[in-house]
mmCIF file of C-alpha atoms in Angstrom:
data_model
loop_
_atom_site.group_PDB
_atom_site.id
_atom_site.type_symbol
_atom_site.label_atom_id
_atom_site.label_comp_id
_atom_site.label_asym_id
_atom_site.label_seq_id
_atom_site.Cartn_x
_atom_site.Cartn_y
_atom_site.Cartn_z
ATOM 1 C CA MET R 1 -17.810 -12.459 -4.522
ATOM 2 C CA LYS R 2 -14.286 -11.237 -5.255
ATOM 3 C CA LYS R 3 -11.717 -11.862 -2.509
ATOM 4 C CA ILE R 4 -9.219 -9.057 -1.895
ATOM 5 C CA ALA R 5 -6.128 -9.261 0.332
ATOM 6 C CA VAL R 6 -5.136 -5.994 2.052
ATOM 7 C CA VAL R 7 -1.599 -5.700 3.429
ATOM 8 C CA LEU R 8 -1.142 -3.338 6.379
ATOM 9 C CA SER R 9 2.154 -1.917 7.662
ATOM 10 C CA GLY R 10 1.215 -1.011 11.247
ATOM 11 C CA CYS R 11 -1.136 1.622 12.659
ATOM 12 C CA GLY R 12 -0.495 5.338 12.228
ATOM 13 C CA HIS R 13 0.816 7.415 9.344
ATOM 14 C CA LEU R 14 4.291 8.020 10.810
ATOM 15 C CA ASP R 15 5.198 4.401 11.570
ATOM 16 C CA GLY R 16 2.556 2.212 9.942
ATOM 17 C CA SER R 17 -0.536 2.283 7.741
ATOM 18 C CA GLU R 18 -2.283 5.644 7.407
ATOM 19 C CA ILE R 19 -5.563 5.116 9.230
ATOM 20 C CA THR R 20 -7.860 7.220 7.037
ATOM 21 C CA GLU R 21 -6.466 5.561 3.919
ATOM 22 C CA SER R 22 -6.772 2.083 5.413
ATOM 23 C CA VAL R 23 -10.360 2.587 6.565
ATOM 24 C CA SER R 24 -11.289 4.247 3.264
ATOM 25 C CA LEU R 25 -9.856 1.292 1.374
ATOM 26 C CA LEU R 26 -11.700 -1.257 3.505
ATOM 27 C CA ILE R 27 -15.000 0.622 3.190
ATOM 28 C CA ALA R 28 -14.637 1.148 -0.559
ATOM 29 C CA LEU R 29 -13.742 -2.492 -1.215
ATOM 30 C CA HIS R 30 -16.784 -3.647 0.742
ATOM 31 C CA GLN R 31 -18.964 -1.108 -1.095
ATOM 32 C CA ALA R 32 -17.731 -2.675 -4.331
ATOM 33 C CA GLY R 33 -18.952 -6.058 -3.093
ATOM 34 C CA ALA R 34 -15.621 -7.620 -2.184
ATOM 35 C CA ASP R 35 -14.765 -10.038 0.601
ATOM 36 C CA VAL R 36 -11.712 -8.490 2.300
ATOM 37 C CA SER R 37 -9.001 -10.126 4.411
ATOM 38 C CA CYS R 38 -6.173 -8.255 6.148
ATOM 39 C CA PHE R 39 -2.556 -9.350 6.464
ATOM 40 C CA ALA R 40 0.660 -7.885 7.893
ATOM 41 C CA PRO R 41 4.229 -9.061 8.452
ATOM 42 C CA ASP R 42 4.801 -10.324 11.983
ATOM 43 C CA ILE R 43 7.960 -8.318 12.659
ATOM 44 C CA GLU R 44 9.193 -5.883 15.295
ATOM 45 C CA ILE R 45 9.073 -2.180 14.409
ATOM 46 C CA PRO R 46 10.134 1.126 16.034
ATOM 47 C CA VAL R 47 7.364 3.431 17.270
ATOM 48 C CA MET R 48 6.779 7.144 16.614
ATOM 49 C CA ASN R 49 5.109 9.678 18.894
ATOM 50 C CA HIS R 50 2.326 10.989 16.653
ATOM 51 C CA ILE R 51 1.925 14.230 18.622
ATOM 52 C CA GLU R 52 5.590 15.229 18.674
ATOM 53 C CA GLY R 53 6.566 13.467 15.444
ATOM 54 C CA LYS R 54 9.579 11.973 17.191
ATOM 55 C CA PRO R 55 10.771 8.373 17.599
ATOM 56 C CA GLN R 56 10.239 6.583 20.904
ATOM 57 C CA THR R 57 12.544 4.057 22.513
ATOM 58 C CA GLU R 58 9.997 1.228 22.547
ATOM 59 C CA LYS R 59 9.326 -1.276 19.778
ATOM 60 C CA ARG R 60 6.118 -3.115 18.948
ATOM 61 C CA ARG R 61 4.932 -6.020 16.805
ATOM 62 C CA LEU R 62 3.721 -4.776 13.436
ATOM 63 C CA LEU R 63 1.038 -7.464 13.232
ATOM 64 C CA VAL R 64 -0.342 -6.492 16.653
ATOM 65 C CA GLU R 65 -0.429 -2.805 15.715
ATOM 66 C CA ALA R 66 -2.125 -3.497 12.368
ATOM 67 C CA ALA R 67 -4.742 -5.569 14.194
ATOM 68 C CA ARG R 68 -6.071 -2.292 15.632
ATOM 69 C CA ILE R 69 -7.247 -1.270 12.148
ATOM 70 C CA ALA R 70 -8.477 -4.761 11.230
ATOM 71 C CA ARG R 71 -10.435 -5.112 14.491
ATOM 72 C CA GLY R 72 -8.277 -8.124 15.325
ATOM 73 C CA ASN R 73 -9.249 -9.996 12.164
ATOM 74 C CA ILE R 74 -5.794 -10.263 10.615
ATOM 75 C CA GLN R 75 -3.253 -12.902 9.664
ATOM 76 C CA SER R 76 0.514 -12.987 9.348
ATOM 77 C CA LEU R 77 1.585 -12.141 5.807
ATOM 78 C CA ASP R 78 3.484 -15.397 5.433
ATOM 79 C CA GLN R 79 0.070 -17.114 5.409
ATOM 80 C CA LEU R 80 -1.145 -15.208 2.332
ATOM 81 C CA GLN R 81 -1.470 -17.485 -0.708
ATOM 82 C CA VAL R 82 -2.206 -16.017 -4.123
ATOM 83 C CA LYS R 83 -4.503 -18.922 -5.047
ATOM 84 C CA ASP R 84 -6.967 -17.846 -2.358
ATOM 85 C CA PHE R 85 -7.471 -14.262 -3.588
ATOM 86 C CA ASP R 86 -8.430 -12.304 -6.683
ATOM 87 C CA ALA R 87 -6.515 -9.073 -5.998
ATOM 88 C CA LEU R 88 -4.020 -7.421 -3.643
ATOM 89 C CA ALA R 89 -4.046 -3.917 -2.116
ATOM 90 C CA PHE R 90 -1.755 -1.725 -0.002
ATOM 91 C CA PRO R 91 -2.912 1.405 1.849
ATOM 92 C CA GLY R 92 -0.275 4.068 2.361
ATOM 93 C CA GLY R 93 1.423 5.463 5.441
ATOM 94 C CA TYR R 94 5.123 5.745 6.184
ATOM 95 C CA GLY R 95 5.149 2.114 7.288
ATOM 96 C CA ALA R 96 5.265 1.141 3.607
ATOM 97 C CA ALA R 97 8.586 2.969 3.303
ATOM 98 C CA LYS R 98 9.950 1.983 6.733
ATOM 99 C CA ASN R 99 8.471 -1.406 7.651
ATOM 100 C CA LEU R 100 7.492 -3.095 4.391
ATOM 101 C CA SER R 101 10.697 -1.797 2.809
ATOM 102 C CA ASN R 102 13.536 0.607 3.592
ATOM 103 C CA TRP R 103 12.611 3.005 0.788
ATOM 104 C CA ALA R 104 12.759 5.894 3.283
ATOM 105 C CA GLU R 105 16.470 5.190 3.696
ATOM 106 C CA LYS R 106 17.577 3.866 0.298
ATOM 107 C CA GLY R 107 14.981 4.982 -2.230
ATOM 108 C CA ALA R 108 15.168 3.132 -5.551
ATOM 109 C CA LYS R 109 17.856 0.792 -4.185
ATOM 110 C CA CYS R 110 15.738 -0.273 -1.224
ATOM 111 C CA ASP R 111 15.152 -3.782 0.041
ATOM 112 C CA VAL R 112 11.551 -4.991 0.261
ATOM 113 C CA ASN R 113 10.309 -7.303 3.005
ATOM 114 C CA PRO R 114 10.607 -10.853 1.597
ATOM 115 C CA ASP R 115 6.935 -11.713 2.041
ATOM 116 C CA VAL R 116 5.825 -8.368 0.595
ATOM 117 C CA LYS R 117 8.048 -8.988 -2.423
ATOM 118 C CA ARG R 118 6.773 -12.547 -2.715
ATOM 119 C CA VAL R 119 3.081 -11.635 -2.770
ATOM 120 C CA ILE R 120 3.601 -8.769 -5.237
ATOM 121 C CA LEU R 121 5.473 -11.063 -7.620
ATOM 122 C CA GLU R 122 2.988 -13.909 -7.214
ATOM 123 C CA PHE R 123 -0.097 -11.763 -7.816
ATOM 124 C CA HIS R 124 1.532 -10.074 -10.797
ATOM 125 C CA SER R 125 2.670 -13.401 -12.282
ATOM 126 C CA ALA R 126 -0.877 -14.738 -11.864
ATOM 127 C CA SER R 127 -2.213 -11.665 -13.730
ATOM 128 C CA LYS R 128 -4.205 -10.635 -10.655
ATOM 129 C CA PRO R 129 -4.577 -6.869 -10.093
ATOM 130 C CA ILE R 130 -2.692 -4.920 -7.429
ATOM 131 C CA GLY R 131 -3.679 -1.562 -5.916
ATOM 132 C CA ALA R 132 -1.566 0.815 -3.840
ATOM 133 C CA CYS R 133 -2.184 4.170 -2.150
ATOM 134 C CA CYS R 134 0.017 7.114 -1.166
ATOM 135 C CA ILE R 135 3.683 6.048 -0.818
ATOM 136 C CA ALA R 136 2.907 2.317 -1.171
ATOM 137 C CA PRO R 137 3.250 2.410 -4.996
ATOM 138 C CA VAL R 138 7.025 2.583 -4.465
ATOM 139 C CA LEU R 139 6.823 -1.069 -3.389
ATOM 140 C CA LEU R 140 5.378 -1.971 -6.792
ATOM 141 C CA ALA R 141 7.951 0.172 -8.566
ATOM 142 C CA ARG R 142 10.829 -1.509 -6.742
ATOM 143 C CA VAL R 143 9.559 -5.069 -7.219
ATOM 144 C CA LEU R 144 8.071 -4.698 -10.712
ATOM 145 C CA GLY R 145 10.189 -1.900 -12.142
ATOM 146 C CA ASP R 146 11.741 -4.225 -14.700
ATOM 147 C CA LYS R 147 8.199 -4.819 -16.032
ATOM 148 C CA LYS R 148 7.925 -1.073 -16.793
ATOM 149 C CA VAL R 149 4.752 -0.733 -14.714
ATOM 150 C CA THR R 150 3.178 2.718 -14.352
ATOM 151 C CA VAL R 151 2.316 4.141 -10.924
ATOM 152 C CA THR R 152 1.580 7.474 -9.271
ATOM 153 C CA ILE R 153 2.473 9.113 -5.971
ATOM 154 C CA GLY R 154 0.916 12.427 -7.002
ATOM 155 C CA GLU R 155 3.219 15.232 -8.084
ATOM 156 C CA ASP R 156 6.258 14.954 -5.775
ATOM 157 C CA PRO R 157 9.205 15.361 -8.189
ATOM 158 C CA GLU R 158 11.842 13.827 -5.904
ATOM 159 C CA THR R 159 9.890 10.638 -5.211
ATOM 160 C CA ALA R 160 8.836 10.427 -8.867
ATOM 161 C CA ALA R 161 12.489 10.655 -9.907
ATOM 162 C CA GLU R 162 13.393 7.795 -7.542
ATOM 163 C CA ILE R 163 10.548 5.706 -8.935
ATOM 164 C CA LYS R 164 11.892 6.182 -12.451
ATOM 165 C CA LYS R 165 15.281 4.876 -11.304
ATOM 166 C CA THR R 166 13.634 1.501 -10.617
ATOM 167 C CA GLY R 167 12.601 1.221 -14.267
ATOM 168 C CA ALA R 168 8.945 1.925 -13.488
ATOM 169 C CA GLN R 169 7.056 4.833 -15.034
ATOM 170 C CA HIS R 170 5.476 7.656 -13.033
ATOM 171 C CA GLU R 171 2.392 9.655 -13.978
ATOM 172 C CA ASP R 172 1.253 12.773 -12.100
ATOM 173 C CA CYS R 173 -2.217 12.534 -10.586
ATOM 174 C CA PRO R 174 -4.457 14.747 -8.403
ATOM 175 C CA VAL R 175 -5.377 13.574 -4.925
ATOM 176 C CA ASP R 176 -8.960 12.640 -5.764
ATOM 177 C CA ASP R 177 -8.142 10.543 -8.834
ATOM 178 C CA TYR R 178 -6.220 7.361 -9.646
ATOM 179 C CA ILE R 179 -3.952 5.976 -12.355
ATOM 180 C CA THR R 180 -4.468 2.645 -14.101
ATOM 181 C CA ASP R 181 -1.833 0.530 -15.797
ATOM 182 C CA ARG R 182 -4.111 -1.829 -17.697
ATOM 183 C CA GLU R 183 -1.328 -3.943 -19.151
ATOM 184 C CA GLY R 184 0.326 -4.442 -15.763
ATOM 185 C CA LYS R 185 -3.016 -4.578 -13.901
ATOM 186 C CA ILE R 186 -1.791 -1.922 -11.459
ATOM 187 C CA VAL R 187 -3.969 0.859 -10.010
ATOM 188 C CA THR R 188 -2.561 3.588 -7.746
ATOM 189 C CA THR R 189 -3.745 6.817 -6.101
ATOM 190 C CA PRO R 190 -1.783 9.597 -4.323
ATOM 191 C CA ALA R 191 -3.959 10.037 -1.188
ATOM 192 C CA TYR R 192 -1.958 11.769 1.583
ATOM 193 C CA MET R 193 1.133 12.247 -0.561
ATOM 194 C CA TYR R 194 -0.623 15.602 -0.755
ATOM 195 C CA ASP R 195 -0.059 16.957 2.774
ATOM 196 C CA ASP R 196 -2.963 19.388 2.475
ATOM 197 C CA ALA R 197 -5.414 16.728 1.238
ATOM 198 C CA LYS R 198 -8.873 16.605 2.793
ATOM 199 C CA PRO R 199 -10.242 13.224 3.964
ATOM 200 C CA ASN R 200 -13.078 13.356 1.432
ATOM 201 C CA GLU R 201 -10.574 13.916 -1.399
ATOM 202 C CA VAL R 202 -8.468 10.988 -0.196
ATOM 203 C CA PHE R 203 -11.572 8.803 -0.014
ATOM 204 C CA LYS R 204 -12.658 9.768 -3.538
ATOM 205 C CA GLY R 205 -9.354 8.633 -5.023
ATOM 206 C CA ILE R 206 -9.316 5.423 -2.987
ATOM 207 C CA PHE R 207 -12.991 4.769 -3.821
ATOM 208 C CA GLY R 208 -12.132 4.882 -7.517
ATOM 209 C CA LEU R 209 -9.101 2.644 -7.007
ATOM 210 C CA ALA R 210 -11.094 0.082 -5.018
ATOM 211 C CA HIS R 211 -13.892 -0.181 -7.555
ATOM 212 C CA GLU R 212 -11.416 -0.471 -10.418
ATOM 213 C CA LEU R 213 -9.539 -3.190 -8.517
ATOM 214 C CA VAL R 214 -12.690 -5.209 -7.857
ATOM 215 C CA GLU R 215 -13.865 -4.803 -11.453
ATOM 216 C CA TRP R 216 -10.525 -6.130 -12.743
ATOM 217 C CA ALA R 217 -10.559 -8.977 -10.235
#
């Protein structure tokens, strides 16, 4: 059984992992026969009001928030060791651009959380596949851009232009499909980068990504 590590960035599309994407990824990986373990950085993060779309004054622990999606079965990201897993995956949600990195603020010049950067580099160096959904492919572009990896975030020209500044390549992709970089062992899908996407369309793209990831692993 292939062992896949999934890295979450919180809980909720405005300040963490997008829930539909995260659940779709977990379901699809299990459907593909994988053994899945969840991880998240144990850091403090700001919180958004998901009804008003406005920031709140309180802060929460990212690991504790991500545990809501993982049903409490989650570990701190600093415990993730590449030798224990066959592949790595990131669901989307704005947390990837705010918590796992500061892409939302700095784009192609962003800083990536040290443990996120570490695991991406270690899995890539070990020739183990990496999957990413929605905005999360920007993490791979920033960390692996010098490797000329190819990713997709859909058809958003501004984000695609920023990705290209990292040295990575961008390929347009519909919501219900995915892009494979076979040389780099990278698979990505746009998911809710399309604001009008339907949950079934998001799941179809993530389903394809998950099965490709497990097959490569």
